[in-house]
Amino acid sequence: MLKKFKKSKSFICFVMLLLFCITISACGLANESLPDSKYEMFYAGMASNDGMGDNEEQYLEVKENKFMETETHLTQAFSLKVDTAAYTNVLRYINKGMQPPVNAIRTEELINYFNYDDVVEIGEEHPFGVATHVEKSPFAGGKHMAYIRIKTEDINSSDLPPSNLTFLIDTSGSMMSYDKLPLLQQAFSILVETLTENDTVSIVTYGSTSQTLLDSVSGADKERILGVINSLEASGSTAGAKGIQTAYELAQKNYNSKYNNRVILATDGDFNVGISDTEELKNFISEKRNSGVYLSVLGFGTGNLRDDIMETLAANGNGNYSYIDSITTAEKVLVKEMGANMFVVAKDVKAELRFNKDTVKEYRL
């Protein structure tokens, strides 16, 4: 069933939007077996700064997908993991009257940032609902764009399990500016106010080395938690990998199978001590993905933002990635969309779309 959709200014929970550009061919019906399909990685290598002057921000290279002919590739597989960091980051550049770096623009994250008004029906026997819409492409004659929305059932916040949260906070010298550690402290304060006596909080910081400042404190003890957060100061180098190691060890020590066990990493991503190469970090964080502990990455700041590192950690560590540029964004990510960003409904979900080669000649994700 095709359903028309309208844009909305509201935000979204539990959603994955996909756009396919397809070329229609007029033929009969096809009935062939599915060939093997592989998921093509979107990003590889290191991007340049695109002439941004003294800007030292780094991004993974965005590689544009090629058109695939259905004669030889009937299916397209893709992950249903959702990130939205690119939207806020790109908006930051636009608000400053600057052109964003090419590799900062991850189209799917711009689309996934928003809510949409179309209703997605979810049957009792299925964990997901699907809504689709096909329209002529405004970018190329003879092509169409297919909009596919995949959604789980909304969960009432009162039905969510307790959380075992480990705050992993970057307190290195690069976090000194107003839009880094000070904004981070305000963001975490908003999150702490939503916690209950059933939740637990641990805090690990890292600069030149890592420190455990709180270990499994009740969410009801807000004064103690906020006291630690508000006392943090920025100094030293950035031993990010060591901080991650300490945080995961603490989260696993306090692990409860009935809880939402999650590390929340807040940083500008500028690791400069220990592991700092994206490929090494990919291998390092991949070892953590089967621990039962999930990862949320919150990016802060400008100038030296290592988006490449944060994207790598989120993509390979059972995680999601959001960029925080204001209190408003912090409230959206950590309060309004708490269920979508901090709780797992389905793990490592992949989808596969099959095309009718007698109707669709070629497609591109």
Coordinates of C-alpha atoms in Angstrom, one line a residue:
M1 CA 0.0 0.0 0.0
L2 CA 1.3 3.4 -0.9
K3 CA 0.8 6.3 1.5
K4 CA 1.4 9.9 1.0
F5 CA 3.7 11.6 3.5
K6 CA 4.1 15.2 4.7
K7 CA 7.0 16.9 6.3
S8 CA 6.7 17.8 10.0
K9 CA 8.6 20.0 12.4
S10 CA 8.3 17.5 15.2
F11 CA 10.9 14.8 15.9
I12 CA 10.9 11.1 15.6
C13 CA 11.3 7.9 17.7
F14 CA 12.1 4.4 16.5
V15 CA 12.3 5.1 12.8
M16 CA 14.4 4.3 9.8
L17 CA 13.9 6.1 6.5
L18 CA 15.3 4.9 3.2
L19 CA 15.4 6.5 -0.2
F20 CA 15.9 4.5 -3.4
C21 CA 16.4 6.1 -6.8
I22 CA 15.0 3.7 -9.3
T23 CA 14.6 3.5 -13.1
I24 CA 11.4 1.9 -14.3
S25 CA 11.2 -0.4 -17.3
A26 CA 8.0 -1.6 -18.9
C27 CA 8.1 -5.4 -19.0
G28 CA 6.3 -8.5 -17.6
L29 CA 6.8 -10.3 -14.3
A30 CA 9.9 -11.9 -13.0
N31 CA 10.2 -15.0 -10.8
E32 CA 13.8 -15.8 -10.2
S33 CA 15.8 -16.9 -7.1
L34 CA 17.6 -14.3 -5.1
P35 CA 21.4 -14.0 -5.7
D36 CA 23.7 -13.3 -2.8
S37 CA 23.7 -9.7 -1.7
K38 CA 26.4 -7.8 0.1
Y39 CA 26.1 -4.5 2.0
E40 CA 28.3 -1.8 0.6
M41 CA 30.0 0.4 3.2
F42 CA 29.2 4.1 2.7
Y43 CA 32.4 5.4 4.2
A44 CA 36.1 4.7 3.8
G45 CA 39.4 6.5 4.3
M46 CA 40.0 10.0 5.7
A47 CA 38.4 13.2 4.2
S48 CA 40.1 16.5 3.7
N49 CA 39.0 19.7 5.3
D50 CA 37.6 21.0 2.0
G51 CA 39.3 24.3 2.2
M52 CA 37.9 25.3 5.6
G53 CA 41.0 27.3 6.6
D54 CA 42.2 26.4 10.1
N55 CA 39.4 24.0 10.6
E56 CA 40.9 20.7 11.7
E57 CA 37.7 18.7 11.7
Q58 CA 38.0 15.2 10.1
Y59 CA 35.3 13.1 8.5
L60 CA 35.1 9.6 7.0
E61 CA 34.8 9.8 3.2
V62 CA 31.2 9.6 1.9
K63 CA 31.2 7.4 -1.2
E64 CA 28.2 7.8 -3.5
N65 CA 26.5 4.5 -4.2
K66 CA 26.5 3.3 -7.8
F67 CA 23.4 2.3 -9.7
M68 CA 22.9 -1.5 -9.6
E69 CA 21.2 -3.3 -12.5
T70 CA 18.4 -5.7 -11.4
E71 CA 19.4 -8.0 -14.2
T72 CA 22.4 -9.0 -12.0
H73 CA 21.5 -7.6 -8.6
L74 CA 17.9 -8.2 -7.6
T75 CA 18.3 -7.4 -3.9
Q76 CA 19.7 -4.6 -1.7
A77 CA 20.6 -5.3 1.9
F78 CA 21.0 -2.5 4.5
S79 CA 21.3 -1.9 8.2
L80 CA 18.4 -0.4 10.1
K81 CA 20.7 1.5 12.6
V82 CA 19.8 5.1 12.8
D83 CA 22.1 8.1 13.5
T84 CA 21.2 11.8 13.2
A85 CA 24.5 13.6 14.0
A86 CA 25.1 14.9 10.5
Y87 CA 21.9 17.0 10.5
T88 CA 22.9 19.1 13.6
N89 CA 26.5 19.3 12.4
V90 CA 25.5 20.5 8.9
L91 CA 23.0 23.0 10.5
R92 CA 25.9 24.4 12.6
Y93 CA 27.8 25.3 9.4
I94 CA 24.7 26.8 7.7
N95 CA 23.8 28.9 10.7
K96 CA 27.3 30.4 10.6
G97 CA 27.0 31.2 6.9
M98 CA 29.5 28.5 5.9
Q99 CA 29.4 25.7 3.5
P100 CA 29.7 22.3 5.3
P101 CA 32.5 20.0 4.3
V102 CA 31.3 17.5 1.6
N103 CA 32.0 14.5 3.8
A104 CA 29.9 16.0 6.7
I105 CA 26.8 15.5 4.7
R106 CA 25.4 12.0 5.3
T107 CA 22.0 12.3 3.5
E108 CA 20.3 9.4 5.4
E109 CA 21.0 11.2 8.7
L110 CA 19.4 14.4 7.5
I111 CA 16.3 12.5 6.4
N112 CA 16.1 10.4 9.6
Y113 CA 16.3 13.5 11.9
F114 CA 12.7 14.5 11.3
N115 CA 9.3 13.1 12.1
Y116 CA 6.7 12.4 9.4
D117 CA 3.0 12.5 9.6
D118 CA 2.2 9.3 7.7
V119 CA 0.7 6.6 10.0
V120 CA 2.6 3.3 10.0
E121 CA 0.4 0.4 10.9
I122 CA 2.1 -2.3 13.0
G123 CA 0.4 -5.8 13.1
E124 CA 0.3 -7.8 16.3
E125 CA 2.3 -10.6 14.7
H126 CA 5.1 -8.4 13.4
P127 CA 7.7 -6.3 15.3
F128 CA 7.9 -3.7 12.5
G129 CA 5.5 -1.7 10.4
V130 CA 6.4 -0.5 6.8
A131 CA 5.1 2.5 4.9
T132 CA 6.1 3.1 1.3
H133 CA 5.6 5.9 -1.3
V134 CA 6.9 6.2 -4.9
E135 CA 7.1 9.5 -6.8
K136 CA 8.9 10.8 -9.8
S137 CA 12.4 12.1 -9.0
P138 CA 12.8 15.9 -9.0
F139 CA 16.5 15.4 -9.8
A140 CA 16.4 13.2 -13.0
G141 CA 13.9 12.6 -15.7
G142 CA 12.8 9.0 -16.2
K143 CA 13.7 8.0 -12.6
H144 CA 11.6 7.6 -9.5
M145 CA 12.3 7.9 -5.7
A146 CA 11.0 5.2 -3.4
Y147 CA 10.4 6.3 0.2
I148 CA 10.4 3.5 2.8
R149 CA 9.7 4.0 6.4
I150 CA 10.3 1.2 8.9
K151 CA 9.0 1.7 12.4
T152 CA 8.6 -0.2 15.7
E153 CA 5.8 0.2 18.1
D154 CA 6.1 3.3 20.3
I155 CA 7.0 2.4 23.9
N156 CA 5.5 4.3 26.9
S157 CA 8.3 5.7 29.0
S158 CA 6.7 4.1 32.1
D159 CA 7.2 0.6 30.5
L160 CA 11.0 1.1 29.9
P161 CA 13.4 -1.0 32.0
P162 CA 15.7 0.6 34.5
S163 CA 19.0 1.9 33.2
N164 CA 22.5 1.1 34.3
L165 CA 24.3 4.1 32.7
T166 CA 28.1 4.7 32.6
F167 CA 28.9 8.3 31.7
L168 CA 32.2 8.5 29.9
I169 CA 33.3 12.1 29.8
D170 CA 36.2 13.7 28.0
T171 CA 37.9 16.2 30.3
S172 CA 41.0 16.7 28.2
G173 CA 42.3 20.2 27.5
S174 CA 40.6 20.4 24.1
M175 CA 37.2 20.3 25.9
M176 CA 37.7 23.7 27.5
S177 CA 35.6 25.9 25.2
Y178 CA 32.0 26.9 26.0
D179 CA 30.5 24.6 23.5
K180 CA 32.3 21.5 24.8
L181 CA 32.6 20.7 28.6
P182 CA 30.3 23.5 29.8
L183 CA 27.6 22.4 27.4
L184 CA 28.3 18.8 28.1
Q185 CA 27.7 19.4 31.8
Q186 CA 24.4 21.1 31.1
A187 CA 23.3 18.2 28.8
F188 CA 24.1 15.5 31.4
S189 CA 22.3 17.6 34.1
I190 CA 19.1 17.4 31.9
L191 CA 19.5 13.6 31.6
V192 CA 20.1 13.1 35.3
E193 CA 16.9 14.9 36.2
T194 CA 14.9 12.2 34.3
L195 CA 16.4 9.3 36.3
T196 CA 14.7 7.4 39.1
E197 CA 15.7 5.4 42.1
N198 CA 15.7 2.3 39.9
D199 CA 18.4 3.6 37.7
T200 CA 22.1 3.6 38.4
V201 CA 24.9 5.9 37.3
S202 CA 28.6 5.5 37.1
I203 CA 31.0 8.2 35.9
V204 CA 34.4 7.8 34.2
T205 CA 36.5 10.7 33.0
Y206 CA 39.5 10.7 30.8
G207 CA 42.2 13.2 30.0
S208 CA 45.9 12.2 30.3
T209 CA 44.5 9.1 32.1
S210 CA 41.1 7.7 33.1
Q211 CA 39.4 8.0 36.5
T212 CA 36.3 6.4 38.0
L213 CA 34.5 9.2 40.0
L214 CA 31.2 7.4 40.7
D215 CA 30.4 3.7 40.8
S216 CA 26.8 2.5 40.6
V217 CA 25.1 5.4 42.4
S218 CA 21.2 5.5 42.5
G219 CA 19.6 7.8 40.1
A220 CA 17.6 9.3 43.0
D221 CA 20.9 10.7 44.4
K222 CA 20.8 13.6 42.0
E223 CA 22.7 16.0 44.2
R224 CA 25.7 13.7 44.4
I225 CA 25.7 12.9 40.6
L226 CA 25.3 16.6 39.6
G227 CA 28.0 17.6 42.1
V228 CA 30.5 15.4 40.3
I229 CA 29.4 16.5 36.8
N230 CA 29.5 20.2 37.7
S231 CA 33.0 19.9 39.3
L232 CA 34.7 18.7 36.2
E233 CA 37.5 20.8 34.6
A234 CA 39.2 20.4 31.3
S235 CA 43.0 19.7 31.2
G236 CA 45.6 17.3 29.8
S237 CA 45.9 15.1 26.7
T238 CA 43.2 12.7 25.5
A239 CA 43.6 9.0 26.3
G240 CA 40.2 8.1 24.7
A241 CA 40.8 4.4 24.2
K242 CA 41.9 4.0 27.8
G243 CA 38.7 5.8 29.0
I244 CA 36.6 3.5 26.9
Q245 CA 38.3 0.4 28.3
T246 CA 37.7 1.6 31.9
A247 CA 34.0 2.5 31.2
Y248 CA 33.2 -0.9 29.7
E249 CA 34.9 -2.7 32.5
L250 CA 32.8 -0.7 35.0
A251 CA 29.6 -1.3 33.0
Q252 CA 30.3 -5.0 32.8
K253 CA 31.0 -5.2 36.5
N254 CA 27.6 -3.6 37.2
Y255 CA 25.8 -5.4 34.4
N256 CA 22.2 -6.5 35.0
S257 CA 20.5 -8.5 32.2
K258 CA 17.1 -6.9 33.1
Y259 CA 18.5 -3.4 32.8
N260 CA 19.4 -1.1 29.9
N261 CA 23.2 -1.3 30.2
R262 CA 24.8 1.6 28.3
V263 CA 28.0 3.6 28.1
I264 CA 27.4 7.3 27.1
L265 CA 30.5 8.8 25.6
A266 CA 30.7 12.6 25.5
T267 CA 33.6 14.0 23.6
D268 CA 34.9 16.1 20.7
G269 CA 36.5 12.8 19.5
D270 CA 40.1 14.2 19.4
F271 CA 42.0 11.2 20.7
N272 CA 45.7 11.9 20.8
V273 CA 47.1 9.4 23.3
G274 CA 47.0 5.6 22.7
I275 CA 44.7 4.3 20.0
S276 CA 43.7 7.1 17.6
D277 CA 43.6 5.6 14.2
T278 CA 40.1 4.9 12.9
E279 CA 40.9 1.4 11.7
E280 CA 42.5 0.4 15.1
L281 CA 39.5 1.9 16.9
K282 CA 37.2 -0.1 14.7
N283 CA 38.8 -3.3 15.8
F284 CA 39.0 -2.1 19.4
I285 CA 35.4 -1.2 19.8
S286 CA 34.1 -4.2 17.8
E287 CA 35.4 -6.4 20.7
K288 CA 32.9 -4.7 23.0
R289 CA 29.8 -5.1 20.9
N290 CA 29.0 -8.6 22.2
S291 CA 29.4 -7.6 25.9
G292 CA 25.7 -6.7 26.3
V293 CA 26.6 -3.1 26.9
Y294 CA 25.4 -0.6 24.3
L295 CA 27.1 2.7 23.3
S296 CA 25.7 6.2 22.8
V297 CA 28.2 8.8 21.4
L298 CA 27.5 12.5 21.9
G299 CA 29.7 14.8 19.9
F300 CA 30.5 18.4 21.1
G301 CA 32.4 21.4 19.8
T302 CA 33.9 22.8 16.7
G303 CA 37.3 23.3 15.1
N304 CA 38.9 20.0 16.0
L305 CA 35.8 17.8 15.8
R306 CA 36.8 14.2 15.0
D307 CA 33.5 13.1 13.5
D308 CA 35.4 10.2 11.8
I309 CA 36.3 8.7 15.2
M310 CA 32.8 9.1 16.7
E311 CA 31.2 7.7 13.6
T312 CA 33.6 4.7 13.7
L313 CA 32.9 4.0 17.4
A314 CA 29.1 4.2 16.9
A315 CA 29.0 2.1 13.7
N316 CA 31.1 -0.7 15.2
G317 CA 30.2 -0.7 18.8
N318 CA 26.4 -1.4 19.0
G319 CA 26.0 2.3 19.2
N320 CA 24.3 5.5 17.9
Y321 CA 25.8 8.9 17.3
S322 CA 24.3 12.4 18.0
Y323 CA 25.9 15.8 17.8
I324 CA 25.0 18.2 20.5
D325 CA 25.3 21.9 19.7
S326 CA 22.8 23.4 22.2
I327 CA 20.6 22.8 25.2
T328 CA 17.7 22.4 22.8
T329 CA 19.4 19.6 21.0
A330 CA 20.5 18.0 24.2
E331 CA 16.9 17.9 25.4
K332 CA 15.7 16.4 22.1
V333 CA 18.3 13.6 22.2
L334 CA 18.4 12.8 25.9
V335 CA 14.8 13.5 27.0
K336 CA 12.3 13.7 24.1
E337 CA 13.8 10.9 22.2
M338 CA 15.2 9.0 25.2
G339 CA 13.5 5.8 24.2
A340 CA 14.8 5.8 20.7
N341 CA 18.4 6.8 21.5
M342 CA 19.0 5.0 24.8
F343 CA 16.9 1.8 24.6
V344 CA 17.3 -1.2 22.2
V345 CA 14.2 -2.6 20.6
A346 CA 16.0 -4.9 18.1
K347 CA 19.6 -5.7 17.8
D348 CA 21.8 -5.8 14.7
V349 CA 18.8 -5.7 12.3
K350 CA 19.4 -5.9 8.6
A351 CA 16.7 -5.7 5.9
E352 CA 16.8 -6.9 2.3
L353 CA 14.7 -5.3 -0.5
R354 CA 13.9 -7.3 -3.6
F355 CA 13.1 -5.6 -6.9
N356 CA 11.1 -7.0 -9.8
K357 CA 13.6 -6.8 -12.7
D358 CA 10.7 -6.5 -15.2
T359 CA 9.5 -3.4 -13.5
V360 CA 12.7 -1.8 -12.2
K361 CA 15.8 -1.7 -14.5
E362 CA 18.3 -0.3 -11.9
Y363 CA 18.3 1.3 -8.5
R364 CA 20.6 3.1 -6.1
L365 CA 20.4 3.3 -2.3

